[in-house]
CSV table of C-alpha atoms in Angstrom, one decimal:
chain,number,residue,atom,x,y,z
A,1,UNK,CA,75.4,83.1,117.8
A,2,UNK,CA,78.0,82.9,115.3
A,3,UNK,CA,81.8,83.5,116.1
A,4,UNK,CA,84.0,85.8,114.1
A,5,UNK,CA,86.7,84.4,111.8
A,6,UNK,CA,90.1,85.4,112.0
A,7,UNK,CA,90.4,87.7,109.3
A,8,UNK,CA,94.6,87.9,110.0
A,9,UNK,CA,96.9,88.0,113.1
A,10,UNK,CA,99.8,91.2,112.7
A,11,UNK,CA,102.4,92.6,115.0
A,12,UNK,CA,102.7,96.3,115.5
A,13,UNK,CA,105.8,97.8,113.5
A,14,UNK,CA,108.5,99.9,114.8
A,15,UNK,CA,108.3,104.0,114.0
A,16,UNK,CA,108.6,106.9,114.6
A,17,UNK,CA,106.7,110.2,114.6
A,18,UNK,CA,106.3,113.3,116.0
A,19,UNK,CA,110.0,115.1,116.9
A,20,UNK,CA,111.0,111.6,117.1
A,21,UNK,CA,108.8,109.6,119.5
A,22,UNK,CA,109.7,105.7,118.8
A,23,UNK,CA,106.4,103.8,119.0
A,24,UNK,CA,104.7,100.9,117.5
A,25,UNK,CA,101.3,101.1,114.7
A,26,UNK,CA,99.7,98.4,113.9
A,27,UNK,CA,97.9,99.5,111.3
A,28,UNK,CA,97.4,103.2,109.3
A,29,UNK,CA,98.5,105.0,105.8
A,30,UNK,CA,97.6,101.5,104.0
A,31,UNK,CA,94.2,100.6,103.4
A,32,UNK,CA,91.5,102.7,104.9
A,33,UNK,CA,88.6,100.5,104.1
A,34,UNK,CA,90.4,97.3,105.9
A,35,UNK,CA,89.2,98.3,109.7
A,36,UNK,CA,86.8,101.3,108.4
A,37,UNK,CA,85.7,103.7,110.6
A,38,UNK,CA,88.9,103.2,111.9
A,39,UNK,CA,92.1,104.8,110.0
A,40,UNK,CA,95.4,104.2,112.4
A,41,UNK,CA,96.3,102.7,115.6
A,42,UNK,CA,100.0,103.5,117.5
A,43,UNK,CA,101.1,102.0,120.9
A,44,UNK,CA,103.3,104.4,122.1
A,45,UNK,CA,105.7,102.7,125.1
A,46,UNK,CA,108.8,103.0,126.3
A,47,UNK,CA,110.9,103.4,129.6
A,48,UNK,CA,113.7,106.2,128.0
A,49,UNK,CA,112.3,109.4,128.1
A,50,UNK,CA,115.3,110.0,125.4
A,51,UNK,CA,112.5,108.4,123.2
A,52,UNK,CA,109.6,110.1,124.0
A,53,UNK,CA,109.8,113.4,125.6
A,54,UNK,CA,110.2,115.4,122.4
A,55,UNK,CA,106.7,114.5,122.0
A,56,UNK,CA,104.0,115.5,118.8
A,57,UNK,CA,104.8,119.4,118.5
A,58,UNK,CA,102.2,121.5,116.9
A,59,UNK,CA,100.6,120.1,114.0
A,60,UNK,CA,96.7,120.1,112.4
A,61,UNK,CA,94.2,118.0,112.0
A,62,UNK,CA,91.0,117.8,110.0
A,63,UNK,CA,87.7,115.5,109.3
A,64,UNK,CA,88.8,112.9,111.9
A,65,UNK,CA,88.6,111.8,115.3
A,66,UNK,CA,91.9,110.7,117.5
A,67,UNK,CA,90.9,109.1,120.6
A,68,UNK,CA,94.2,108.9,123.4
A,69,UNK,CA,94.4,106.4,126.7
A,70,UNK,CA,97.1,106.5,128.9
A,71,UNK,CA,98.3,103.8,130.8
A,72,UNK,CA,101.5,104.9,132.7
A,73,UNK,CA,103.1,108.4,132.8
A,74,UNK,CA,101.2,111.8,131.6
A,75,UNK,CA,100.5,113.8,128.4
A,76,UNK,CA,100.2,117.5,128.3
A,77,UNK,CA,98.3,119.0,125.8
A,78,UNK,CA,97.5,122.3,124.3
A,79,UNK,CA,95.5,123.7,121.2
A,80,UNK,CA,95.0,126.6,118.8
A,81,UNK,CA,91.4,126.8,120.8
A,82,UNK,CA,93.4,127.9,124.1
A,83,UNK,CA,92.4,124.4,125.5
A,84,UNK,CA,95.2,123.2,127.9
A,85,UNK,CA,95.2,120.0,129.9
A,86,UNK,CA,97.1,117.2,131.2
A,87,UNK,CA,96.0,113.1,130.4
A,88,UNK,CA,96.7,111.1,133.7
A,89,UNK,CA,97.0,107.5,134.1
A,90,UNK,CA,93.5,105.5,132.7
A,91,UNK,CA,92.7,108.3,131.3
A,92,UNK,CA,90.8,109.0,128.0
A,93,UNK,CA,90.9,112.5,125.4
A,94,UNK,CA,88.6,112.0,122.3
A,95,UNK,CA,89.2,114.7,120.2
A,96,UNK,CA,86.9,115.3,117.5
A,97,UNK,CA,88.9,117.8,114.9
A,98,UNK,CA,86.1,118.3,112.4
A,99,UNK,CA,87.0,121.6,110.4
A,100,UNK,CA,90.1,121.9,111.9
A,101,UNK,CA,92.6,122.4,114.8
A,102,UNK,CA,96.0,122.8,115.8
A,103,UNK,CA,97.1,121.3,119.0
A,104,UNK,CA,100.6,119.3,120.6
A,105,UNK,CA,100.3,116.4,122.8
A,106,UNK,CA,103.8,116.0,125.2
A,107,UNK,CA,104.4,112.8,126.5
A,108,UNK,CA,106.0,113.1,130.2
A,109,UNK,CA,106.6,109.4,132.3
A,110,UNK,CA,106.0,108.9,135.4
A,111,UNK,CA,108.7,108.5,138.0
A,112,UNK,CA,110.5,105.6,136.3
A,113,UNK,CA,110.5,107.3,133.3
A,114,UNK,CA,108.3,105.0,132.3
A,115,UNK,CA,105.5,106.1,129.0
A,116,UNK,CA,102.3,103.7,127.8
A,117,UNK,CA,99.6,105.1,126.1
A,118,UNK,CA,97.5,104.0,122.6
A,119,UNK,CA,96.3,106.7,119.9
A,120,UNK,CA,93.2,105.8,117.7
A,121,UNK,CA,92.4,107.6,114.7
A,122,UNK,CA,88.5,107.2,113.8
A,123,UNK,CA,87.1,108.7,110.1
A,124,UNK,CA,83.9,111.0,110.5
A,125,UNK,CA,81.4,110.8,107.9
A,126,UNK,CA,81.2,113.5,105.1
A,127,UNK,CA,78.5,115.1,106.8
A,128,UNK,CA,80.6,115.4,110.0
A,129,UNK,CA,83.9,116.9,108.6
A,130,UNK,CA,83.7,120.4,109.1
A,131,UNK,CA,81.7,120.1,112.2
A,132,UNK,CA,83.1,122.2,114.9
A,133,UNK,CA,86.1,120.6,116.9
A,134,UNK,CA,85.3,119.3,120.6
A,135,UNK,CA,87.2,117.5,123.4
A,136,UNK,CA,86.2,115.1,125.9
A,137,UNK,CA,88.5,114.7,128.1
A,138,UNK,CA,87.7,111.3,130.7
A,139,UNK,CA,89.6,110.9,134.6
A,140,UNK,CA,90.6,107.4,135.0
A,141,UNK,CA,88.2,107.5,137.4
A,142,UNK,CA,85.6,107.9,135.5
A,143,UNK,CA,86.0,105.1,133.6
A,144,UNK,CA,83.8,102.2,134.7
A,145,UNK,CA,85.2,98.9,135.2
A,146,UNK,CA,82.9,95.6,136.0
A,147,UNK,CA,84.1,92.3,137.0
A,148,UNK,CA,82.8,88.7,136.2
A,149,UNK,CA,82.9,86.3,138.8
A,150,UNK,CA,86.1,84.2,136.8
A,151,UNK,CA,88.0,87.6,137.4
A,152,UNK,CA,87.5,89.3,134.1
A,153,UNK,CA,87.8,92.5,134.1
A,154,UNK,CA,86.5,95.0,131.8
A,155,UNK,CA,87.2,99.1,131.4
A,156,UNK,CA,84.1,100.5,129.5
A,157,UNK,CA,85.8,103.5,127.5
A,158,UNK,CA,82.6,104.1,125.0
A,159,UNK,CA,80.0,102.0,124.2
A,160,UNK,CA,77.7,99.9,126.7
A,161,UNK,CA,79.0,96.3,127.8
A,162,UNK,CA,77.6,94.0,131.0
A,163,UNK,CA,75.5,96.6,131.8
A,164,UNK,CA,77.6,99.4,131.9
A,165,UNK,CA,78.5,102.7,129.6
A,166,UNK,CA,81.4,104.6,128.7
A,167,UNK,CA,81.8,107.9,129.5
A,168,UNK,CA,82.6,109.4,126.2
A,169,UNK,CA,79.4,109.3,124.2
A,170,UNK,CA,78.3,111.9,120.9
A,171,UNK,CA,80.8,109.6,118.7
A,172,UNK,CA,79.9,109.6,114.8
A,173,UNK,CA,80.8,105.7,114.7
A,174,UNK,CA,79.2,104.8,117.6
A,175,UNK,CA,82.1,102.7,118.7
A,176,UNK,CA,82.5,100.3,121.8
A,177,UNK,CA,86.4,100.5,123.0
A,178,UNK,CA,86.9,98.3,125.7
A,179,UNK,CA,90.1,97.1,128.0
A,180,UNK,CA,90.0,93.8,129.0
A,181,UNK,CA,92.2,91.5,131.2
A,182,UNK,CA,91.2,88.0,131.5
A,183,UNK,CA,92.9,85.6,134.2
A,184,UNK,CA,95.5,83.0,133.1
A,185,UNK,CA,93.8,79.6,131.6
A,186,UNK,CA,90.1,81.5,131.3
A,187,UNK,CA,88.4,80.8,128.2
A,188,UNK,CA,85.6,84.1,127.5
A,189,UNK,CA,83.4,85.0,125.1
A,190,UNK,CA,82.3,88.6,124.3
A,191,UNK,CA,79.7,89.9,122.1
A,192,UNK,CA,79.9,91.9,119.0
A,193,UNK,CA,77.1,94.0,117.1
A,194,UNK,CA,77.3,91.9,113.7
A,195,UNK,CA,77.8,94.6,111.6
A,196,UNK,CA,80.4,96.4,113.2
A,197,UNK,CA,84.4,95.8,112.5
A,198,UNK,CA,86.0,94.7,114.8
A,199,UNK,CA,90.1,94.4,116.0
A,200,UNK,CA,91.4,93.0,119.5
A,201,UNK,CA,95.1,94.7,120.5
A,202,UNK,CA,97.1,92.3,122.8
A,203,UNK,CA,99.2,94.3,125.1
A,204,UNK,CA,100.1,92.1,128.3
A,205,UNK,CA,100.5,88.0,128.2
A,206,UNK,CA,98.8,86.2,125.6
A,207,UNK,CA,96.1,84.4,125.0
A,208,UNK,CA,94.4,82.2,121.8
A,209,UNK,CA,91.8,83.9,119.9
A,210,UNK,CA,89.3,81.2,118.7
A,211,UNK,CA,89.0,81.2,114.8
A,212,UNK,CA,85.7,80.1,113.0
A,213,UNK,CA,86.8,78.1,110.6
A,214,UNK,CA,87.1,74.0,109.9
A,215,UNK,CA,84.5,71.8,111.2
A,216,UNK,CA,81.4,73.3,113.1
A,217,UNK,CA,82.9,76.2,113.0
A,218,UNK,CA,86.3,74.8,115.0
A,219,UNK,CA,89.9,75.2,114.8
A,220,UNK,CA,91.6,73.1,117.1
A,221,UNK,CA,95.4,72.8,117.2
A,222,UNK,CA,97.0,72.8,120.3
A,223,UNK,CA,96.5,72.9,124.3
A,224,UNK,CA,97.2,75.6,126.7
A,225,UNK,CA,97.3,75.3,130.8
A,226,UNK,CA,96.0,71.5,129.8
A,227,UNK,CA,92.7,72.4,127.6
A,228,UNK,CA,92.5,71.7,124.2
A,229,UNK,CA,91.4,75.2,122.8
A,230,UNK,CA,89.8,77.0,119.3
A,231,UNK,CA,93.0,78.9,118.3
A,232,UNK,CA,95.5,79.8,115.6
A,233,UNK,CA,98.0,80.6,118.2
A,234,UNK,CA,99.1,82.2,121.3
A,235,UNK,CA,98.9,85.7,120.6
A,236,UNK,CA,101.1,87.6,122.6
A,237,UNK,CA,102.3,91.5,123.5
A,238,UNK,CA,101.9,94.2,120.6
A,239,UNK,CA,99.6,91.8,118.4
A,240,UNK,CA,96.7,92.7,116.4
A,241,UNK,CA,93.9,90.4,115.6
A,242,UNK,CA,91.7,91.7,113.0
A,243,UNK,CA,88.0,90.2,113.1
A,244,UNK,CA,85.6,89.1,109.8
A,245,UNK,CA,81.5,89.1,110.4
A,246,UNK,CA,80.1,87.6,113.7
A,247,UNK,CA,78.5,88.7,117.2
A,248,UNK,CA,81.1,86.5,119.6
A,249,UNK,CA,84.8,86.8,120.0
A,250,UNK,CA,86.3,84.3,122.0
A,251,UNK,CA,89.9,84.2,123.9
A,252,UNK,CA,91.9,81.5,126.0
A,253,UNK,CA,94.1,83.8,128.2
A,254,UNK,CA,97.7,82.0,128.5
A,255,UNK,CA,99.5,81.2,131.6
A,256,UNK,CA,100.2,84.8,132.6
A,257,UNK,CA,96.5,85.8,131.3
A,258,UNK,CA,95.8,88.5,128.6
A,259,UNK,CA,95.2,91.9,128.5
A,260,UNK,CA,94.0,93.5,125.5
A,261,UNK,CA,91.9,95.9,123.8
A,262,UNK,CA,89.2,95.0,121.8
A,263,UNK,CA,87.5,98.3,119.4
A,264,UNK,CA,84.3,97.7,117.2
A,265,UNK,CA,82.7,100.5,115.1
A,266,UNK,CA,80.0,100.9,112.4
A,267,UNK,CA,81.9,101.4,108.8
A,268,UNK,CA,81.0,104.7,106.6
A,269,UNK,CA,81.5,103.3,103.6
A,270,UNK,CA,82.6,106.4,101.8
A,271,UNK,CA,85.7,107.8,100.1
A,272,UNK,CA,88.7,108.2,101.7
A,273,UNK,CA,91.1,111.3,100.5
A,274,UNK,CA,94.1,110.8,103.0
A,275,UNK,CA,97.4,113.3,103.8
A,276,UNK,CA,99.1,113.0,106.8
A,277,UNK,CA,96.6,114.1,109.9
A,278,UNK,CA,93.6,115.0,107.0
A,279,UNK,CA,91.6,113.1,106.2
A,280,UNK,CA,89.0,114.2,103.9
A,281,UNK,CA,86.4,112.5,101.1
A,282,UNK,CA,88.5,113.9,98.0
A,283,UNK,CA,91.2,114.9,96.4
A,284,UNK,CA,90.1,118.4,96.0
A,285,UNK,CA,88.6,118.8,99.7
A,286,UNK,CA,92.4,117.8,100.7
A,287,UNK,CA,94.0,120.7,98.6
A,288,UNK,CA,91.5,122.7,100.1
A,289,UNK,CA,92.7,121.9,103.7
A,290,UNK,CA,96.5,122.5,102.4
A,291,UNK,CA,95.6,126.1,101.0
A,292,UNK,CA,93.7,127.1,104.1
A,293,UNK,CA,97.1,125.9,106.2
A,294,UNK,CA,99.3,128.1,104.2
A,295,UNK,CA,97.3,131.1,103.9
A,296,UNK,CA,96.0,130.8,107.7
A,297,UNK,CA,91.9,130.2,107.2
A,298,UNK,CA,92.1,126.4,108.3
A,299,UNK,CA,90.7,127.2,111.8
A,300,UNK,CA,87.5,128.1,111.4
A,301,UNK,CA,85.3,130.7,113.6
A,302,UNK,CA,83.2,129.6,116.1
A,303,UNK,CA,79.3,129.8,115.3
């Protein structure tokens, strides 16, 4: 087993997008090979609806995947398809674009006004980008969840983990997305396919993220709840830890514990021609997209 260096520790920056939804990415629009397959991740949080409830009006998308779990309050969305549907708490959409679609997703929180949810963007492969666009839509419910006897607890979103799979399956990157909330003053280890990248999300308490580097393979520079620990530092709410080669991933929940996210997925390794919600593999495949949206041919018929 080999445990997988820290490759840097980020914290998600303040934006906006949509008709002016205030939320936090942590990464996207920089460097697409950096977490490849995956392009951008938002957290989008907050307990004004002033903030939120103007939502992510109409607007296309083409040769990606964007992949949407709520945690607290609803979304509402609606496409050019004349899909319709509404994203409960724990609840999953992957939508899989491919040639194209039009669609709005509306935030609404719950009766606190309160609004938590993540949106991944994931690349498809060349020979996946005008495939025709699909929705998987996943009930909180439907979600697995397993727990280890130290309390761990994990929601299997895609991928198989301890024995269990995710619901959503048919995913070009064959990516594992899991939630996971370890107990305060744990120490756990969770395997990685090697050749997968890799990114944990802390969004609750804070733990330390063991880093393979010094001696043996140790970094060792501080205690929490009394243990000495393998750590850079305590990493706490809206922080990304971005993962180089290795199968383990190691985390010492703090006092509080740690919840976070941790997403792995097989890179594609091609080029990336990138505008906005299009992402395509050149430069002329993404002024083909624009043309189509401004003379009305970027849907595509079904077969």
């Amino acid at each position: 087993m080999s445990l997988r260096p820290i490759l840097e520790t980020r914290s998600a920056q303040p934006t906006m997008e949509g008709a002016g939804v205030h939320l936090h990415r942590a990464f996207g629009f920089h460097d697409p090979s950096e977490l490849d397959p995956f392009l951008l991740f938002d957290d989008f949080r907050n307990d004004d609806p002033a903030f939120y409830a103007k939502g992510f009006p109409w607007h296309p998308h083409r040769g990606i995947e964007t992949i949407t779990y709520v945690l607290e309050g609803t979304v509402e969305h609606s496409d050019s398809l004349g899909n319709t549907g509404k994203l409960g708490p724990g609840s999953v959409q992957w939508m899989t674009a491919g040639s194209g679609i039009l669609h709005q997703e509306m935030p609404l929180g719950n009766a606190k006004g309160q609004m938590h949810g993540f949106q991944l963007w994931g690349n498809l492969p060349a020979a996946d980008k005008m495939t025709a666009p699909r929705y998987q839509d996943i009930t909180g419910a439907d979600i697995p969840e397993v727990t280890d006897d130290d309390g761990t607890r994990v929601r299997v979103i895609t991928g198989a983990f301890w024995g269990k799979r995710g619901p959503v399956d048919g995913i070009a990157a064959d990516p594992q997305y899991l939630d996971i909330s370890v107990p305060a003053g744990v120490k756990k280890t969770f395997r990685i396919d090697t050749y997968r990248r890799a990114f944990a999300y802390v969004f609750e308490g804070a733990g330390a993220f063991a880093d393979a580097s010094g001696p043996e393979g140790v970094l060792l520079e501080k205690e929490v709840m009394g243990q000495e620990v393998n750590i850079r530092d305590l990493s706490g709410d809206r922080t990304l830890i971005r993962f180089g080669t290795g199968d383990e991933v190691t985390v010492q929940a703090g006092a509080e514990g740690v919840r976070f996210l941790l997403i792995s997925g097989a890179p594609i390794e091609e080029p990336v021609a990138w505008h906005g919600p299009i992402v395509m593999n050149t430069q002329e495949e993404l002024r083909t997209a624009m043309r189509e949206l401004n003379n009305g041919t970027f849907i595509k018929p079904a077969h």
